[in-house]
Amino acid sequence: MNPSKTSLTVDLNHFSQYVVLSFQSSYRDVPESHWAYKTIQELSAKQIVKGQSEAMFNPSGSITRAEYAALLSRALFLTASRPTSFKDVVAGSWYEEAVNATFEAGIIQGVSEDRFDPDQQITREEMATMLVRAYAYRTGVKPEASTFHATNDSSKVSSWAVTYVQGALEAKLLSGHQDCNFLPQAMTTRAEAAQSISNLLAKF
């Protein structure tokens, strides 16, 4: 659909009533020159990502465990059949359903048996872990690297995250930076999180 035109052409297999909606965000801090502009626009239109206000997205800001759970839940249309036992997931909170759903799907785990730590910021290696689990949940196949994808900081990847980071690189769910570093301990930015979700959806 071209917003500049007043018509829409689509193939239908039955007669019914349809509503056509068009949404375009206008975040002042995400200009067209931003590397994630197109991704943020597309995911905003699908209501998968949301700005921190109507005018601001904060692409360089960090993202929390609760927020990334919400992105994955919306992207994969996850629902929960039961609550979790996490004492710090507040009943009725905006993130409760997303946390319950992603935990039930085996995508995100707690930081302990009874704590989720929803406000904790996630690192890039943690994002890789959740992303690979989400891919495996959706496809039934966990991506594994056929060869080791070396980066300048490969030795800095936590031992528990190595297979996930390698799997994410193999499946092109994530990529390193231009300086050939993955930055596993760096905080994930909101723009990077949006791009990771776009990469994930492109696989299905």
Tab-separated table of C-alpha atoms in Angstrom:
chain	number	residue	atom	x	y	z
A	1	MET	CA	0.000	0.000	0.000
A	2	ASN	CA	1.283	3.432	-0.943
A	3	PRO	CA	0.086	6.067	1.569
A	4	SER	CA	0.246	8.712	-1.162
A	5	LYS	CA	-2.461	6.893	-3.116
A	6	THR	CA	-6.118	6.373	-2.272
A	7	SER	CA	-6.464	2.800	-3.502
A	8	LEU	CA	-5.374	-0.612	-2.277
A	9	THR	CA	-5.200	-3.812	-4.316
A	10	VAL	CA	-5.325	-7.165	-2.546
A	11	ASP	CA	-6.192	-10.767	-3.456
A	12	LEU	CA	-9.075	-12.223	-1.421
A	13	ASN	CA	-10.429	-15.763	-1.291
A	14	HIS	CA	-13.896	-14.903	0.063
A	15	PHE	CA	-16.291	-12.002	0.509
A	16	SER	CA	-16.386	-10.228	3.837
A	17	GLN	CA	-16.031	-6.812	5.414
A	18	TYR	CA	-12.527	-5.448	5.838
A	19	VAL	CA	-11.036	-2.405	7.479
A	20	VAL	CA	-7.826	-0.904	6.104
A	21	LEU	CA	-5.633	0.841	8.643
A	22	SER	CA	-2.434	2.732	7.949
A	23	PHE	CA	0.016	3.707	10.670
A	24	GLN	CA	3.225	5.662	10.331
A	25	SER	CA	5.241	6.769	13.317
A	26	SER	CA	6.944	10.143	13.413
A	27	TYR	CA	9.615	9.760	16.056
A	28	ARG	CA	11.712	12.921	16.122
A	29	ASP	CA	14.778	10.991	17.285
A	30	VAL	CA	14.644	8.417	14.454
A	31	PRO	CA	15.292	10.338	11.219
A	32	GLU	CA	15.297	8.609	7.847
A	33	SER	CA	19.089	8.593	7.999
A	34	HIS	CA	19.078	6.344	11.089
A	35	TRP	CA	20.252	2.798	10.321
A	36	ALA	CA	17.158	1.273	11.975
A	37	TYR	CA	14.611	3.757	10.587
A	38	LYS	CA	12.856	1.324	8.242
A	39	THR	CA	12.763	-1.446	10.837
A	40	ILE	CA	11.359	0.804	13.550
A	41	GLN	CA	8.736	2.148	11.138
A	42	GLU	CA	7.640	-1.341	10.076
A	43	LEU	CA	7.486	-2.792	13.583
A	44	SER	CA	5.726	0.294	14.900
A	45	ALA	CA	3.086	-0.131	12.192
A	46	LYS	CA	2.594	-3.718	13.359
A	47	GLN	CA	2.363	-2.522	16.971
A	48	ILE	CA	5.293	-4.744	17.947
A	49	VAL	CA	7.557	-1.920	19.076
A	50	LYS	CA	6.347	1.238	20.736
A	51	GLY	CA	7.948	4.576	21.411
A	52	GLN	CA	8.592	5.911	24.871
A	53	SER	CA	6.213	8.686	23.850
A	54	GLU	CA	4.359	9.575	20.666
A	55	ALA	CA	7.293	11.671	19.486
A	56	MET	CA	10.319	9.867	20.943
A	57	PHE	CA	11.569	6.304	20.447
A	58	ASN	CA	14.948	6.599	22.198
A	59	PRO	CA	16.786	4.229	19.812
A	60	SER	CA	20.036	4.370	21.786
A	61	GLY	CA	18.350	3.702	25.112
A	62	SER	CA	18.635	0.342	26.839
A	63	ILE	CA	15.895	-2.279	26.971
A	64	THR	CA	14.772	-4.333	29.957
A	65	ARG	CA	13.917	-7.999	30.330
A	66	ALA	CA	10.226	-7.133	30.581
A	67	GLU	CA	10.360	-4.960	27.473
A	68	TYR	CA	12.139	-7.603	25.388
A	69	ALA	CA	9.690	-10.228	26.608
A	70	ALA	CA	6.913	-7.967	25.347
A	71	LEU	CA	8.563	-7.622	21.920
A	72	LEU	CA	8.929	-11.381	21.538
A	73	SER	CA	5.420	-12.018	22.803
A	74	ARG	CA	3.871	-9.577	20.334
A	75	ALA	CA	6.017	-10.771	17.426
A	76	LEU	CA	5.180	-14.448	17.971
A	77	PHE	CA	1.581	-13.925	19.159
A	78	LEU	CA	2.329	-15.744	22.400
A	79	THR	CA	-0.256	-16.270	25.114
A	80	ALA	CA	0.075	-17.782	28.574
A	81	SER	CA	-2.097	-20.556	29.957
A	82	ARG	CA	-0.900	-20.118	33.516
A	83	PRO	CA	0.948	-17.610	35.715
A	84	THR	CA	4.559	-17.994	36.759
A	85	SER	CA	5.861	-18.227	40.310
A	86	PHE	CA	7.986	-15.086	39.995
A	87	LYS	CA	7.376	-12.941	43.058
A	88	ASP	CA	8.549	-9.761	41.332
A	89	VAL	CA	6.148	-10.027	38.382
A	90	VAL	CA	3.311	-7.823	39.553
A	91	ALA	CA	-0.178	-9.146	38.865
A	92	GLY	CA	-1.969	-6.894	36.406
A	93	SER	CA	1.228	-5.160	35.285
A	94	TRP	CA	1.672	-4.279	31.620
A	95	TYR	CA	4.345	-6.964	31.243
A	96	GLU	CA	2.764	-9.827	33.227
A	97	GLU	CA	1.197	-11.617	30.248
A	98	ALA	CA	4.357	-11.271	28.140
A	99	VAL	CA	6.592	-12.629	30.899
A	100	ASN	CA	4.236	-15.524	31.564
A	101	ALA	CA	3.958	-16.342	27.860
A	102	THR	CA	7.667	-16.175	27.017
A	103	PHE	CA	8.558	-18.174	30.121
A	104	GLU	CA	5.974	-20.831	29.279
A	105	ALA	CA	7.387	-21.031	25.743
A	106	GLY	CA	10.872	-21.605	27.162
A	107	ILE	CA	12.224	-18.413	25.603
A	108	ILE	CA	13.068	-16.438	28.733
A	109	GLN	CA	14.020	-17.826	32.118
A	110	GLY	CA	14.050	-16.227	35.530
A	111	VAL	CA	17.185	-14.999	37.256
A	112	SER	CA	16.247	-17.459	40.008
A	113	GLU	CA	13.362	-19.811	40.713
A	114	ASP	CA	11.156	-17.045	42.101
A	115	ARG	CA	12.618	-13.865	40.565
A	116	PHE	CA	12.375	-12.550	37.017
A	117	ASP	CA	13.935	-9.103	37.527
A	118	PRO	CA	11.737	-7.373	34.921
A	119	ASP	CA	13.564	-4.039	35.093
A	120	GLN	CA	17.042	-5.472	34.540
A	121	GLN	CA	18.657	-4.286	31.313
A	122	ILE	CA	19.692	-7.025	28.900
A	123	THR	CA	23.107	-7.462	27.330
A	124	ARG	CA	23.715	-8.417	23.722
A	125	GLU	CA	24.615	-11.986	24.669
A	126	GLU	CA	21.390	-12.239	26.669
A	127	MET	CA	19.471	-10.950	23.653
A	128	ALA	CA	21.175	-13.596	21.508
A	129	THR	CA	20.108	-16.287	23.961
A	130	MET	CA	16.462	-15.238	23.986
A	131	LEU	CA	16.438	-14.781	20.221
A	132	VAL	CA	17.811	-18.249	19.498
A	133	ARG	CA	15.295	-19.796	21.878
A	134	ALA	CA	12.508	-17.871	20.139
A	135	TYR	CA	13.715	-19.141	16.763
A	136	ALA	CA	13.801	-22.706	18.097
A	137	TYR	CA	10.319	-22.328	19.582
A	138	ARG	CA	8.906	-21.108	16.282
A	139	THR	CA	10.725	-23.511	13.946
A	140	GLY	CA	11.483	-26.495	16.146
A	141	VAL	CA	15.155	-26.211	15.189
A	142	LYS	CA	17.877	-24.587	17.289
A	143	PRO	CA	20.382	-22.829	15.013
A	144	GLU	CA	23.906	-24.086	15.568
A	145	ALA	CA	27.069	-22.789	13.977
A	146	SER	CA	28.677	-25.130	11.434
A	147	THR	CA	31.923	-23.210	11.856
A	148	PHE	CA	33.059	-20.902	14.640
A	149	HIS	CA	32.180	-17.283	13.918
A	150	ALA	CA	35.178	-15.449	15.303
A	151	THR	CA	35.005	-11.845	16.435
A	152	ASN	CA	37.726	-9.759	18.052
A	153	ASP	CA	36.012	-10.182	21.406
A	154	SER	CA	34.919	-13.827	21.148
A	155	SER	CA	36.768	-14.577	24.389
A	156	LYS	CA	34.536	-12.122	26.239
A	157	VAL	CA	31.355	-14.094	25.566
A	158	SER	CA	30.171	-15.837	28.734
A	159	SER	CA	30.596	-19.617	28.603
A	160	TRP	CA	26.855	-20.223	28.965
A	161	ALA	CA	26.132	-17.901	26.019
A	162	VAL	CA	28.699	-19.138	23.470
A	163	THR	CA	26.403	-21.565	21.642
A	164	TYR	CA	23.596	-18.992	21.570
A	165	VAL	CA	25.787	-16.196	20.232
A	166	GLN	CA	27.257	-18.543	17.634
A	167	GLY	CA	23.783	-19.757	16.681
A	168	ALA	CA	22.495	-16.203	16.336
A	169	LEU	CA	25.423	-15.285	14.089
A	170	GLU	CA	25.037	-18.467	12.027
A	171	ALA	CA	21.321	-17.840	11.427
A	172	LYS	CA	21.941	-14.127	10.845
A	173	LEU	CA	19.589	-13.238	13.653
A	174	LEU	CA	22.297	-10.880	14.902
A	175	SER	CA	25.514	-9.474	13.516
A	176	GLY	CA	28.663	-7.981	14.916
A	177	HIS	CA	29.668	-4.350	14.735
A	178	GLN	CA	31.764	-2.842	11.944
A	179	ASP	CA	34.926	-3.199	14.020
A	180	CYS	CA	34.437	-6.988	14.079
A	181	ASN	CA	33.356	-6.988	17.718
A	182	PHE	CA	30.155	-8.548	19.013
A	183	LEU	CA	30.182	-6.612	22.306
A	184	PRO	CA	28.532	-9.415	24.304
A	185	GLN	CA	28.527	-7.514	27.595
A	186	ALA	CA	27.235	-4.249	26.121
A	187	MET	CA	23.687	-3.257	26.919
A	188	THR	CA	21.245	-3.923	24.095
A	189	THR	CA	19.819	-0.738	22.627
A	190	ARG	CA	16.181	-0.284	21.684
A	191	ALA	CA	17.167	0.015	18.020
A	192	GLU	CA	19.173	-3.229	18.186
A	193	ALA	CA	16.266	-4.975	19.893
A	194	ALA	CA	13.905	-3.843	17.145
A	195	GLN	CA	16.309	-5.042	14.452
A	196	SER	CA	16.670	-8.423	16.158
A	197	ILE	CA	12.900	-8.911	16.094
A	198	SER	CA	12.803	-7.934	12.418
A	199	ASN	CA	15.581	-10.440	11.675
A	200	LEU	CA	13.655	-13.133	13.545
A	201	LEU	CA	10.397	-12.499	11.685
A	202	ALA	CA	12.217	-12.549	8.345
A	203	LYS	CA	13.024	-16.234	8.942
A	204	PHE	CA	9.393	-17.354	8.966
